[in-house]
JSON list of C-alpha atoms in Angstrom, two decimals:
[
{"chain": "O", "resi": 1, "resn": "UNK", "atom": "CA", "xyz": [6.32, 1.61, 57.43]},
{"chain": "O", "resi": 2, "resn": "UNK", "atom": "CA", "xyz": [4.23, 0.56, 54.42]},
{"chain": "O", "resi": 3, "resn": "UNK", "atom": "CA", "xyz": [6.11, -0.94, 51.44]},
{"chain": "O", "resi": 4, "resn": "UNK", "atom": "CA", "xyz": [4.35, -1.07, 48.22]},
{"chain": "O", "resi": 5, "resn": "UNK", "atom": "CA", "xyz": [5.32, -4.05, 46.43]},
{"chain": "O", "resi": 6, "resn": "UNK", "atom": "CA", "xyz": [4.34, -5.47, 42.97]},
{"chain": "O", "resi": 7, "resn": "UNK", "atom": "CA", "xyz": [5.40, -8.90, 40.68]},
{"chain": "O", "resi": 8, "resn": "UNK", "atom": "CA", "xyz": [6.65, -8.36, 37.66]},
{"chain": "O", "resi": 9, "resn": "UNK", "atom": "CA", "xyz": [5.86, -11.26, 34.82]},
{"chain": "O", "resi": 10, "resn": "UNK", "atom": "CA", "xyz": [6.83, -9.03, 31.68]},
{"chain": "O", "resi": 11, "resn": "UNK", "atom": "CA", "xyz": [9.31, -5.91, 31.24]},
{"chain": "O", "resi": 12, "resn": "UNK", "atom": "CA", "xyz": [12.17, -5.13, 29.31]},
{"chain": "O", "resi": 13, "resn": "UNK", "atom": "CA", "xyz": [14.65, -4.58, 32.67]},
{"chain": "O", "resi": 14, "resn": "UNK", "atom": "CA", "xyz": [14.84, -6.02, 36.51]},
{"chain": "O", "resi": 15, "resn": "UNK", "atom": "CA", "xyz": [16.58, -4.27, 38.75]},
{"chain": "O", "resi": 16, "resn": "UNK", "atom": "CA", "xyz": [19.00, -5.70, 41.18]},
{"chain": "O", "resi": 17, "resn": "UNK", "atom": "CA", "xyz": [17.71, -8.96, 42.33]},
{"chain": "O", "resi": 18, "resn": "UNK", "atom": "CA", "xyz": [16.17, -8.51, 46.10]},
{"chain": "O", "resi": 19, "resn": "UNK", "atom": "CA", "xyz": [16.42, -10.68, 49.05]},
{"chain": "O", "resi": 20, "resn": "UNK", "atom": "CA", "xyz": [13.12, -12.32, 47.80]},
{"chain": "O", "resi": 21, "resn": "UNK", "atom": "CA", "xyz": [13.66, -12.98, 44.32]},
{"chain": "O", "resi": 22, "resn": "UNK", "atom": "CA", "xyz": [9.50, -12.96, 43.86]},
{"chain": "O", "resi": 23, "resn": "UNK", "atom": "CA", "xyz": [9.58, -9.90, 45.46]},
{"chain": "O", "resi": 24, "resn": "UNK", "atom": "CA", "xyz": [9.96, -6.50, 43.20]},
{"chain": "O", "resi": 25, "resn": "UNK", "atom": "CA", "xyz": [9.77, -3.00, 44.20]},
{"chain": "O", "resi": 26, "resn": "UNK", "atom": "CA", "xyz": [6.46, -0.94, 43.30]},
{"chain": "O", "resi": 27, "resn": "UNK", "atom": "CA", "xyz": [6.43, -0.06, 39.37]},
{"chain": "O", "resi": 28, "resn": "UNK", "atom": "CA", "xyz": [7.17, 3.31, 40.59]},
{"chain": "O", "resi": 29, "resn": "UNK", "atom": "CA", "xyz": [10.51, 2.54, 41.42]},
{"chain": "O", "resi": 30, "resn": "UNK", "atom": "CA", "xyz": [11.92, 0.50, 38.34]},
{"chain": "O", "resi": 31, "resn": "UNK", "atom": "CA", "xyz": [13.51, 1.34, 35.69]},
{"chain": "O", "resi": 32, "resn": "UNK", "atom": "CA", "xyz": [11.61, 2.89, 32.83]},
{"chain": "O", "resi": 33, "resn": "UNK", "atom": "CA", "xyz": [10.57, 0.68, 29.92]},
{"chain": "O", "resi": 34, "resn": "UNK", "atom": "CA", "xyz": [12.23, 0.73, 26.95]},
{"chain": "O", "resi": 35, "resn": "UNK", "atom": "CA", "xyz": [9.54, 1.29, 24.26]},
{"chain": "O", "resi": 36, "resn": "UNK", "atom": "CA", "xyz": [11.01, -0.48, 21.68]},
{"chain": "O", "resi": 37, "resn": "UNK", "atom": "CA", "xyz": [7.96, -0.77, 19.22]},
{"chain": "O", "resi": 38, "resn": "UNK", "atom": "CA", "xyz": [7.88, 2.93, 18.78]},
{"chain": "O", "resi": 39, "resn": "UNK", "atom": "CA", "xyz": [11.89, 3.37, 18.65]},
{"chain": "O", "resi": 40, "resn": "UNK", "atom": "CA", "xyz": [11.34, 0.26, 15.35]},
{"chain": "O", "resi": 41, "resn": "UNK", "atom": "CA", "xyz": [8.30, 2.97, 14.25]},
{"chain": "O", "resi": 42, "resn": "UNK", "atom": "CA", "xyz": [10.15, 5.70, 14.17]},
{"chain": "O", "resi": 43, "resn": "UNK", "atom": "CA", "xyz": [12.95, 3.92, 11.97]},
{"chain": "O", "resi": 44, "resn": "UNK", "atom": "CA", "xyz": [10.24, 2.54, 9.53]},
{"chain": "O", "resi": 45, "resn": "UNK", "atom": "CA", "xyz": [9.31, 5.73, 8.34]},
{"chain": "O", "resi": 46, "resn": "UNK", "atom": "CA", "xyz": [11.38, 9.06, 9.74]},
{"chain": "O", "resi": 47, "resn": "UNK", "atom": "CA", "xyz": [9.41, 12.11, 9.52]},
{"chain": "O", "resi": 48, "resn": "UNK", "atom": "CA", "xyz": [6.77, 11.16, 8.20]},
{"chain": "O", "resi": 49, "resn": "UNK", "atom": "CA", "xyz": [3.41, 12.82, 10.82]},
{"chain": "O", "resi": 50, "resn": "UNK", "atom": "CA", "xyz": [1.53, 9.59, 12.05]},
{"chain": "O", "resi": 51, "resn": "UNK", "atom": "CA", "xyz": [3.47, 7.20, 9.92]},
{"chain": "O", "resi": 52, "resn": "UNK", "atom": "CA", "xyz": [0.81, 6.62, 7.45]},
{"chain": "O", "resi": 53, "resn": "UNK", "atom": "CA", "xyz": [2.09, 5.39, 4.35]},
{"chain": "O", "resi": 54, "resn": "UNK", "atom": "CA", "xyz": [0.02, 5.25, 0.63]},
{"chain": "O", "resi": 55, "resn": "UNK", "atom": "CA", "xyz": [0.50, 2.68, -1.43]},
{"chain": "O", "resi": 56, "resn": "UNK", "atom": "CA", "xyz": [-1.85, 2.43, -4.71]},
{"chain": "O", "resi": 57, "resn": "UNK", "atom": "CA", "xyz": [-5.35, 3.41, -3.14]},
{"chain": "O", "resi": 58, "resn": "UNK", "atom": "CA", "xyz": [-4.37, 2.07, -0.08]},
{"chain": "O", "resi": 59, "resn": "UNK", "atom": "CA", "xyz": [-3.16, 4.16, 2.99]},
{"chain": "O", "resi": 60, "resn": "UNK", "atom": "CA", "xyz": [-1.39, 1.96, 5.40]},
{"chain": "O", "resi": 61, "resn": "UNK", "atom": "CA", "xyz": [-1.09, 3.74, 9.04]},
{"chain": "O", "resi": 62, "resn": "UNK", "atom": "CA", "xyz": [2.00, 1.72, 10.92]},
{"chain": "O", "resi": 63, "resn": "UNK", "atom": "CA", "xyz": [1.14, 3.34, 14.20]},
{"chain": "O", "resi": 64, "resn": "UNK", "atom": "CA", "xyz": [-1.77, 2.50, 14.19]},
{"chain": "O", "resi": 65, "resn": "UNK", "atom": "CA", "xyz": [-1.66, -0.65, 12.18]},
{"chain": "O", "resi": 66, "resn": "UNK", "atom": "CA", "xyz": [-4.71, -0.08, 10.25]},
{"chain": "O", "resi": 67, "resn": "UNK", "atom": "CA", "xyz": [-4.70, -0.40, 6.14]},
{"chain": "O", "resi": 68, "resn": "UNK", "atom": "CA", "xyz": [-7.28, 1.61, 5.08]},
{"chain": "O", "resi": 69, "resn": "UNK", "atom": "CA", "xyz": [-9.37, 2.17, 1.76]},
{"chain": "O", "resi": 70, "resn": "UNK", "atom": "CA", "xyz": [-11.41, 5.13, 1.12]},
{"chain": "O", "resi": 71, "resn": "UNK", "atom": "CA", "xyz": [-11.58, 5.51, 4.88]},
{"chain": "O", "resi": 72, "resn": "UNK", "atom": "CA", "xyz": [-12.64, 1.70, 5.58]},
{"chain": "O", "resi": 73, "resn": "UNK", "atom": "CA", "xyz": [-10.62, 0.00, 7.59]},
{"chain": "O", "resi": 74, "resn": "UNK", "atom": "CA", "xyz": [-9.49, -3.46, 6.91]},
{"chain": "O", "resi": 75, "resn": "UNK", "atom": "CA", "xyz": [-8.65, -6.15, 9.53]},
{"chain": "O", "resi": 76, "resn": "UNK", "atom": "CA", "xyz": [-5.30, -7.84, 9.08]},
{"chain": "O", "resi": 77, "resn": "UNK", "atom": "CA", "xyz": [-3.86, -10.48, 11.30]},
{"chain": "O", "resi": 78, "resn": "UNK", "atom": "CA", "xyz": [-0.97, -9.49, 13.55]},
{"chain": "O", "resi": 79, "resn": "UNK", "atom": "CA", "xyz": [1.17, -11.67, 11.69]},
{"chain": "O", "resi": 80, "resn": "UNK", "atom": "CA", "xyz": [0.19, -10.01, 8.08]},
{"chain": "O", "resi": 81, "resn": "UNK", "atom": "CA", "xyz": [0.62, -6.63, 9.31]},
{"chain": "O", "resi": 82, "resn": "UNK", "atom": "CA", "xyz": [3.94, -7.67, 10.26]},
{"chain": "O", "resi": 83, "resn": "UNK", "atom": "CA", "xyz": [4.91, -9.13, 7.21]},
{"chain": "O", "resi": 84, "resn": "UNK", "atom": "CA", "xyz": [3.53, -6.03, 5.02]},
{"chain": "O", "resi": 85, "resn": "UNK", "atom": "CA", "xyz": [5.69, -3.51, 7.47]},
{"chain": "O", "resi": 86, "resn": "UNK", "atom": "CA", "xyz": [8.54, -5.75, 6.80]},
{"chain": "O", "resi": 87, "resn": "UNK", "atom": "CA", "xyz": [7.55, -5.48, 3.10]},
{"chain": "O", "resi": 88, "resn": "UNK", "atom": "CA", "xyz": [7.19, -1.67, 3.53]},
{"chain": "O", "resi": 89, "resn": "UNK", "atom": "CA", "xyz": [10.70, -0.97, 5.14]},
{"chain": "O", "resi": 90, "resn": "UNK", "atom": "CA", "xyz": [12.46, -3.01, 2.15]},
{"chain": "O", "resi": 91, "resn": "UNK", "atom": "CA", "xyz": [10.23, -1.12, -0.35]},
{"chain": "O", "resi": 92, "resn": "UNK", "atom": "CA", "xyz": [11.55, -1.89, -4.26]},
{"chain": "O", "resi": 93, "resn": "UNK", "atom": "CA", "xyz": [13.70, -4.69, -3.21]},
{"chain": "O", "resi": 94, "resn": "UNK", "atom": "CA", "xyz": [12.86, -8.14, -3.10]},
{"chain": "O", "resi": 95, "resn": "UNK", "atom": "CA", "xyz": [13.23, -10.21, 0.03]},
{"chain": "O", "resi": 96, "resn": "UNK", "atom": "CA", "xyz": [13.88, -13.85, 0.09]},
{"chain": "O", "resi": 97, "resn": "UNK", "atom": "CA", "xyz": [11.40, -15.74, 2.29]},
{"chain": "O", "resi": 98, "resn": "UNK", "atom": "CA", "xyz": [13.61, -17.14, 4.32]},
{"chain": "O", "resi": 99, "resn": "UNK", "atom": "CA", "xyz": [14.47, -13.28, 5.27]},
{"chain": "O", "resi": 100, "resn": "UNK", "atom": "CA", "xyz": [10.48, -12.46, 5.74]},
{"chain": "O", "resi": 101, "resn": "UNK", "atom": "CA", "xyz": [10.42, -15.87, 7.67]},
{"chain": "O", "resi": 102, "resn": "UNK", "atom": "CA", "xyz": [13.32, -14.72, 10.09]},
{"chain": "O", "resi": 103, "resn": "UNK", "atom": "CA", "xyz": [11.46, -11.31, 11.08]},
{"chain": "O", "resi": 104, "resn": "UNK", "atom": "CA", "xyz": [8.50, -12.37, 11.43]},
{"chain": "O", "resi": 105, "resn": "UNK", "atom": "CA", "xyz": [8.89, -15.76, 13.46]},
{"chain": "O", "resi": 106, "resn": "UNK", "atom": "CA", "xyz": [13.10, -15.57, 14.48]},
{"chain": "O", "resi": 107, "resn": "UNK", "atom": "CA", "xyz": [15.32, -17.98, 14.21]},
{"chain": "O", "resi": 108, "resn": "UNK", "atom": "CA", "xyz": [14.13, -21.61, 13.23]},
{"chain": "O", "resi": 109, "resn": "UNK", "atom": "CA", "xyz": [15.40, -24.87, 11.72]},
{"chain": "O", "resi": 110, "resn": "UNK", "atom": "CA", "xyz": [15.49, -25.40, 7.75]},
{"chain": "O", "resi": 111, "resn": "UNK", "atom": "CA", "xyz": [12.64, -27.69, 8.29]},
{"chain": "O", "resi": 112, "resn": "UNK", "atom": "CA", "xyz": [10.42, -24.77, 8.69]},
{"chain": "O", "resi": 113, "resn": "UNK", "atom": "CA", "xyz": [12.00, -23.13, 5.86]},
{"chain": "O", "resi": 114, "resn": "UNK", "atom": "CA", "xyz": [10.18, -25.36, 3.56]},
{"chain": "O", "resi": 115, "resn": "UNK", "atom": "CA", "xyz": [7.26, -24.29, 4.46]},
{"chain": "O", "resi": 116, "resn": "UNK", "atom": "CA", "xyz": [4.70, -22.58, 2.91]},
{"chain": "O", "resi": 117, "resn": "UNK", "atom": "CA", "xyz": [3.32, -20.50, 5.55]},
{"chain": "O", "resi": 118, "resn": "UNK", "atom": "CA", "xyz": [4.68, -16.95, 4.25]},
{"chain": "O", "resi": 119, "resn": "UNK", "atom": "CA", "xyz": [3.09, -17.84, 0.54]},
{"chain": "O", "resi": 120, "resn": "UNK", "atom": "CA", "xyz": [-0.16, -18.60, 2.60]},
{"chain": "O", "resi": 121, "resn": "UNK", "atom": "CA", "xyz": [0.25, -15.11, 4.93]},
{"chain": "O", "resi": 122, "resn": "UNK", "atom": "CA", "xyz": [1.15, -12.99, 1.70]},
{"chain": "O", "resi": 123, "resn": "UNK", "atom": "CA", "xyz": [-2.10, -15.10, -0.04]},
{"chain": "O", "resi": 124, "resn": "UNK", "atom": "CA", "xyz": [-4.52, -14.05, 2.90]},
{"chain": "O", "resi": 125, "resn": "UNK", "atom": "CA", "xyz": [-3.42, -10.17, 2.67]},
{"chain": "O", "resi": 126, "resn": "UNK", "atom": "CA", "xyz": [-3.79, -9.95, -1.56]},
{"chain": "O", "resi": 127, "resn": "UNK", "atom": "CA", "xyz": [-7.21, -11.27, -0.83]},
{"chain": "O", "resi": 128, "resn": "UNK", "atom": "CA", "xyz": [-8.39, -9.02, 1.98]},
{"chain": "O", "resi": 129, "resn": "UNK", "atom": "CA", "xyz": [-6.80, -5.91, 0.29]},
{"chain": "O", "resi": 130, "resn": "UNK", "atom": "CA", "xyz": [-8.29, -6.73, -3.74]},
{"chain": "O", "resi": 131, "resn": "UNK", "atom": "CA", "xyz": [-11.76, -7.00, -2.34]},
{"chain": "O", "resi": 132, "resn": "UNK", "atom": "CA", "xyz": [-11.78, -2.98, -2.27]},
{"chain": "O", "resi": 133, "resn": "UNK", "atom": "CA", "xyz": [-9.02, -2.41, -5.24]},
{"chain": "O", "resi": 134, "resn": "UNK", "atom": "CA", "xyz": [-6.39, -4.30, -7.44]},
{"chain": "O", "resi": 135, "resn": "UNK", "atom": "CA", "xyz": [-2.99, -4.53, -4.78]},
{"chain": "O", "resi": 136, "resn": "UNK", "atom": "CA", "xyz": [-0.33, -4.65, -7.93]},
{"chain": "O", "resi": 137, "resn": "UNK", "atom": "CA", "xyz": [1.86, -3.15, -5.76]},
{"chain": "O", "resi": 138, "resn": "UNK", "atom": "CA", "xyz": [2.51, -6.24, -3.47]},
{"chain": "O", "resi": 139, "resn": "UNK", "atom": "CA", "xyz": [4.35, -8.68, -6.51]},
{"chain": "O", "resi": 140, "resn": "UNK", "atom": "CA", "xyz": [6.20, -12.10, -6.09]},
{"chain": "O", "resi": 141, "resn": "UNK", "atom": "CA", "xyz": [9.41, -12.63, -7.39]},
{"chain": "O", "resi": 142, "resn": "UNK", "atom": "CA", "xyz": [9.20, -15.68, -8.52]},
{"chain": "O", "resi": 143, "resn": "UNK", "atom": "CA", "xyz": [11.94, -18.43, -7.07]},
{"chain": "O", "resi": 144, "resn": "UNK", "atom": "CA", "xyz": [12.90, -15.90, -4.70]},
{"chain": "O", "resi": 145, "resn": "UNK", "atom": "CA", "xyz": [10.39, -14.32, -2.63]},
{"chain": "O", "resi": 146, "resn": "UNK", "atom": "CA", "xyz": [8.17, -10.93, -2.58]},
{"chain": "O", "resi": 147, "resn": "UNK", "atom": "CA", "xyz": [8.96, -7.07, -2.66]},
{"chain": "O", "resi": 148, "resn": "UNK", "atom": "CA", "xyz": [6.53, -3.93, -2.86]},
{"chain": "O", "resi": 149, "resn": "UNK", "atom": "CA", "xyz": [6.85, -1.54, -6.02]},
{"chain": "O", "resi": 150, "resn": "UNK", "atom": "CA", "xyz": [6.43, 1.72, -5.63]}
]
């Protein structure tokens, strides 16, 4: 009898623990993967066909994570598209940076709070996005944090 066996490093769910805990079964036999990206998708932005999103001249595709402007596509870090999804999902209110810092990086000490590392992220996306057209949209509330205005 053959027995097709594989490690797992990364999923969601084990299954019972076997004899030889570095041991799993094949991939056909776990459980199925959660796919939680496209379940946080899906909330982002109900019913909308391909999630793509316009703000200003910009059109902002979250499934793909692409911004685009007149068809060009511009290259945002991980991290920035994160933080202007996060923006996106809180449309017209402002959120603190403490709350943008918590999504984006989870939990960490108040010595991190001080940091200017969201002013810097927020920075690097005005800068890529007004090299094709004015990004009003994105505003700081000042003492507070950012929001997007729609």
């Amino acid at each position: 009898m053959k027995t097709n066996l594989f490690i797992v490093t990364h999923c969601y769910s084990l299954p019972e623990r076997p004899h030889r805990p570095s041991i799993l079964p094949a991939p056909n036999q776990l459980p199925a993967r959660r796919p939680l990206q496209q379940k946080a998708l899906n909330c982002i932005l109900p019913g909308l066909p391909g999630s793509l999103v316009q703000m200003g001249e910009f059109s902002i595709d979250l499934q793909q994570r692409i911004v685009f402007y007149a068809k060009t596509g511009i290259e945002l870090s991980k991290k920035e598209f994160d933080l202007l999804n996060y923006l996106l999902l809180h449309k017209n209110r402002p959120l603190t940076r403490l709350q943008l810092s918590e999504h984006i990086w989870g939990n960490f000490s108040d010595d991190d709070y001080d940091s200017n590392y969201i002013d810097v992220h927020t920075k690097n996306i005005r800068k890529k996005l007004t090299v094709h057209a004015p990004a009003d949209w994105l505003q700081t509330i000042r003492g507070i944090g950012y929001k997007i205005k729609s």
